[in-house]
């Protein structure tokens, strides 16, 4: 079975400050990990994905995430927050054993950016 | 570049009414999915279809049925709507690899009174 835990349902950051969103996963086999972003009244868009090629993954809009197997973590960071980063972020896991290519999502973290 | 298209965008139903949510994708993906999104619970899988002609239950299938009409279309039906089904529903499709990302529609916001 696979599962995802996102620590913190809400995060508030100042514009220009570091954004750090935490994600821990559970998977019985090597996982594939994803971060998605959801802007208001829209569907989810892929930010980045980890597929075992490199532990540090760069995505769109200067976001990056680091896969740490020993900590079963895949935290998302951005060095300098912008007002346009206000959105909800979801971590998700899949694996080669997941029937039907299913993804399992975390509960989401809503980011508020203060001017 | 339509991607995944869902209709309708909004719907209000009375308890006991039925309706079908429509979804179509133009990316030639085999796999399609229906999720519901509720505050604080992320996205939960209702049903999925790994290929044309097959459907399987996800995490929360009770009260729903699906039809994979062809490779492009995957519909979700509520036979007798209940207030607990008030939610935002997302359809998604996925390429063949386990590391392929999901492509989402813009969602259907359903309220059951």
Short mmCIF file of C-alpha atoms in Angstrom, two decimals:
data_model
loop_
_atom_site.label_atom_id
_atom_site.label_comp_id
_atom_site.label_asym_id
_atom_site.label_seq_id
_atom_site.Cartn_x
_atom_site.Cartn_y
_atom_site.Cartn_z
CA UNK A 1 0.00 0.00 0.00
CA UNK A 2 1.12 3.55 -0.59
CA UNK A 3 0.27 6.72 1.29
CA UNK A 4 1.28 10.38 1.52
CA UNK A 5 1.32 12.76 4.48
CA UNK A 6 1.66 16.49 4.02
CA UNK A 7 2.61 18.32 7.22
CA UNK A 8 0.65 21.53 7.63
CA UNK A 9 -2.63 22.19 5.88
CA UNK A 10 -1.84 25.93 5.68
CA UNK A 11 1.45 27.78 5.30
CA UNK A 12 1.89 31.55 5.36
CA UNK A 13 5.03 33.14 3.92
CA UNK A 14 6.13 36.67 3.16
CA UNK A 15 6.84 37.68 -0.41
CA UNK A 16 10.54 37.00 -1.08
CA UNK A 17 10.87 34.43 1.71
CA UNK A 18 11.64 30.74 1.39
CA UNK A 19 8.74 28.41 0.70
CA UNK A 20 9.03 24.94 2.28
CA UNK A 21 6.25 22.37 1.96
CA UNK A 22 6.74 19.01 3.61
CA UNK A 23 5.76 15.63 2.19
CA UNK A 24 6.44 12.16 3.57
CA UNK A 25 5.44 9.00 1.76
CA UNK A 26 5.01 5.34 2.42
CA UNK A 27 5.57 2.80 -0.33
CA UNK A 28 6.57 -0.83 -0.31
CA UNK A 29 8.56 -0.44 -3.53
CA UNK A 30 10.62 2.43 -4.98
CA UNK A 31 8.15 5.24 -5.53
CA UNK A 32 7.44 7.76 -8.20
CA UNK A 33 6.69 11.10 -6.54
CA UNK A 34 4.89 14.16 -7.82
CA UNK A 35 4.03 17.68 -6.74
CA UNK A 36 0.97 19.33 -8.20
CA UNK A 37 -0.32 22.89 -7.82
CA UNK A 38 -3.96 23.97 -7.90
CA UNK A 39 -4.90 27.59 -8.49
CA UNK A 40 -8.41 28.74 -7.50
CA UNK A 41 -11.21 27.20 -9.54
CA UNK A 42 -8.82 25.17 -11.67
CA UNK A 43 -7.66 21.60 -11.97
CA UNK A 44 -4.28 20.37 -10.76
CA UNK A 45 -1.13 21.08 -12.76
CA UNK A 46 2.12 19.17 -12.53
CA UNK A 47 4.97 21.10 -10.86
CA UNK A 48 7.61 18.38 -10.92
CA UNK A 49 8.15 14.65 -10.61
CA UNK A 50 10.77 12.27 -9.25
CA UNK A 51 11.44 9.15 -11.26
CA UNK A 52 14.79 7.95 -9.78
CA UNK A 53 17.02 9.70 -12.34
CA UNK A 54 18.21 12.37 -9.86
CA UNK A 55 17.37 13.03 -6.23
CA UNK A 56 17.09 16.81 -6.70
CA UNK A 57 14.30 17.61 -9.12
CA UNK A 58 13.67 21.02 -10.64
CA UNK A 59 10.23 22.03 -11.75
CA UNK A 60 8.39 25.00 -13.15
CA UNK A 61 8.41 28.48 -11.58
CA UNK A 62 11.71 27.85 -9.69
CA UNK A 63 10.27 25.11 -7.50
CA UNK A 64 12.43 22.14 -6.66
CA UNK A 65 12.13 19.03 -4.49
CA UNK A 66 14.63 16.63 -3.02
CA UNK A 67 14.00 12.91 -2.67
CA UNK A 68 15.48 11.51 0.55
CA UNK A 69 15.01 7.78 0.77
CA UNK A 70 16.34 7.52 4.34
CA UNK A 71 13.72 10.02 5.51
CA UNK A 72 10.97 8.87 3.09
CA UNK A 73 10.53 12.53 2.24
CA UNK A 74 10.02 14.65 -0.87
CA UNK A 75 9.84 18.24 0.40
CA UNK A 76 9.10 21.09 -1.99
CA UNK A 77 11.01 24.37 -1.83
CA UNK A 78 11.23 27.70 -3.61
CA UNK A 79 13.93 30.20 -2.61
CA UNK A 80 11.81 33.34 -2.96
CA UNK A 81 8.01 33.40 -2.78
CA UNK A 82 6.00 35.44 -5.25
CA UNK A 83 2.42 36.58 -4.85
CA UNK A 84 1.47 34.33 -7.76
CA UNK A 85 2.57 31.26 -5.72
CA UNK A 86 -0.57 31.53 -3.58
CA UNK A 87 -2.31 28.22 -4.32
CA UNK A 88 -2.85 24.74 -2.93
CA UNK A 89 -0.08 22.19 -3.35
CA UNK A 90 -0.46 18.42 -3.41
CA UNK A 91 2.14 15.70 -3.06
CA UNK A 92 1.34 12.35 -4.69
CA UNK A 93 2.93 8.90 -4.93
CA UNK A 94 2.72 6.10 -7.43
CA UNK A 95 4.73 2.94 -7.83
CA UNK A 96 5.44 0.20 -10.32
CA UNK A 97 3.16 -2.00 -8.21
CA UNK A 98 0.20 0.36 -8.23
CA UNK A 99 -2.63 -1.32 -10.10
CA UNK A 100 -4.03 0.81 -12.87
CA UNK A 101 -1.19 3.35 -12.54
CA UNK A 102 -2.99 4.91 -9.59
CA UNK A 103 -1.69 7.96 -7.78
CA UNK A 104 -2.35 8.50 -4.08
CA UNK A 105 -2.55 12.13 -2.94
CA UNK A 106 -1.77 13.88 0.31
CA UNK A 107 -4.29 16.19 1.95
CA UNK A 108 -2.84 19.34 0.41
CA UNK A 109 -1.13 22.47 1.75
CA UNK A 110 -2.61 25.87 1.07
CA UNK A 111 0.01 28.61 0.67
CA UNK A 112 -0.74 32.22 1.52
CA UNK A 113 1.78 34.83 0.41
CA UNK A 114 1.85 38.10 2.36
CA UNK A 115 3.11 41.28 0.74
CA UNK B 1 -4.76 21.79 -26.91
CA UNK B 2 -8.00 20.83 -25.15
CA UNK B 3 -6.46 18.11 -22.94
CA UNK B 4 -9.16 16.89 -20.53
CA UNK B 5 -12.61 18.45 -20.82
CA UNK B 6 -15.30 18.09 -18.14
CA UNK B 7 -18.95 19.09 -18.27
CA UNK B 8 -20.81 20.63 -16.58
CA UNK B 9 -18.73 23.10 -14.55
CA UNK B 10 -21.39 23.56 -11.88
CA UNK B 11 -24.47 21.58 -10.85
CA UNK B 12 -27.02 21.74 -8.05
CA UNK B 13 -29.10 18.65 -7.36
CA UNK B 14 -31.79 17.77 -4.87
CA UNK B 15 -31.36 14.66 -2.77
CA UNK B 16 -32.40 11.61 -4.78
CA UNK B 17 -31.89 13.13 -8.21
CA UNK B 18 -29.52 11.55 -10.70
CA UNK B 19 -26.97 13.00 -13.06
CA UNK B 20 -23.99 12.09 -15.21
CA UNK B 21 -20.69 13.95 -15.25
CA UNK B 22 -18.98 13.83 -18.61
CA UNK B 23 -15.25 13.66 -19.32
CA UNK B 24 -13.30 13.46 -22.57
CA UNK B 25 -9.58 13.51 -23.33
CA UNK B 26 -7.79 14.03 -26.63
CA UNK B 27 -4.32 12.78 -25.66
CA UNK B 28 -4.90 9.14 -26.67
CA UNK B 29 -4.37 8.02 -23.07
CA UNK B 30 -5.44 4.56 -22.05
CA UNK B 31 -5.96 5.33 -18.35
CA UNK B 32 -8.66 7.62 -17.01
CA UNK B 33 -9.72 8.45 -13.46
CA UNK B 34 -12.44 10.14 -11.41
CA UNK B 35 -11.44 11.85 -8.16
CA UNK B 36 -13.41 13.86 -5.65
CA UNK B 37 -11.85 16.72 -3.71
CA UNK B 38 -13.02 17.69 -0.25
CA UNK B 39 -11.38 20.25 2.09
CA UNK B 40 -8.46 18.80 4.02
CA UNK B 41 -8.78 15.37 2.41
CA UNK B 42 -6.87 15.88 -0.80
CA UNK B 43 -8.12 13.95 -3.79
CA UNK B 44 -9.71 10.56 -3.31
CA UNK B 45 -10.08 8.11 -6.17
CA UNK B 46 -13.65 7.08 -6.96
CA UNK B 47 -13.20 4.86 -10.02
CA UNK B 48 -10.59 4.37 -12.67
CA UNK B 49 -10.28 2.76 -16.07
CA UNK B 50 -6.90 1.33 -16.99
CA UNK B 51 -7.97 0.80 -20.59
CA UNK B 52 -11.00 0.94 -22.84
CA UNK B 53 -13.53 -1.64 -21.73
CA UNK B 54 -12.30 -1.96 -18.13
CA UNK B 55 -13.26 -0.13 -14.96
CA UNK B 56 -12.26 -0.66 -11.33
CA UNK B 57 -13.24 0.72 -7.96
CA UNK B 58 -11.04 3.20 -6.20
CA UNK B 59 -11.03 4.33 -2.59
CA UNK B 60 -14.59 5.76 -2.39
CA UNK B 61 -16.83 4.10 -5.03
CA UNK B 62 -20.09 3.81 -3.08
CA UNK B 63 -22.96 5.75 -4.64
CA UNK B 64 -21.27 6.08 -8.03
CA UNK B 65 -21.12 4.21 -11.32
CA UNK B 66 -18.89 4.77 -14.33
CA UNK B 67 -18.85 4.01 -18.02
CA UNK B 68 -15.82 3.95 -20.28
CA UNK B 69 -17.71 4.72 -23.44
CA UNK B 70 -14.65 4.60 -25.70
CA UNK B 71 -10.99 5.49 -25.41
CA UNK B 72 -11.75 9.21 -25.19
CA UNK B 73 -14.71 9.32 -22.82
CA UNK B 74 -15.21 8.28 -19.20
CA UNK B 75 -18.44 9.28 -17.47
CA UNK B 76 -19.40 9.27 -13.79
CA UNK B 77 -23.02 8.72 -12.75
CA UNK B 78 -24.77 9.48 -9.49
CA UNK B 79 -27.97 7.40 -9.46
CA UNK B 80 -29.48 8.91 -6.31
CA UNK B 81 -27.56 11.94 -5.10
CA UNK B 82 -26.95 12.47 -1.37
CA UNK B 83 -25.69 15.58 0.48
CA UNK B 84 -22.47 13.65 1.28
CA UNK B 85 -21.71 13.73 -2.43
CA UNK B 86 -21.39 17.51 -2.40
CA UNK B 87 -17.85 17.94 -3.64
CA UNK B 88 -15.64 18.99 -6.52
CA UNK B 89 -15.14 16.21 -9.02
CA UNK B 90 -12.07 15.92 -11.21
CA UNK B 91 -11.48 13.73 -14.19
CA UNK B 92 -7.91 12.89 -15.19
CA UNK B 93 -6.05 10.87 -17.77
CA UNK B 94 -2.55 9.39 -17.75
CA UNK B 95 0.05 8.10 -20.14
CA UNK B 96 1.21 4.47 -20.13
CA UNK B 97 4.21 4.65 -17.75
CA UNK B 98 3.94 4.42 -13.99
CA UNK B 99 5.88 7.70 -13.84
CA UNK B 100 3.59 9.50 -16.28
CA UNK B 101 1.80 12.44 -14.63
CA UNK B 102 -1.96 12.85 -14.45
CA UNK B 103 -3.60 15.45 -16.68
CA UNK B 104 -6.63 16.99 -15.01
CA UNK B 105 -9.80 18.67 -16.20
CA UNK B 106 -11.00 21.86 -14.54
CA UNK B 107 -13.51 20.11 -12.33
CA UNK B 108 -17.25 19.98 -11.71
CA UNK B 109 -18.53 21.65 -8.56
CA UNK B 110 -21.56 19.68 -7.36
CA UNK B 111 -23.91 20.70 -4.57
CA UNK B 112 -26.59 18.31 -3.31
CA UNK B 113 -29.30 19.89 -1.17
#
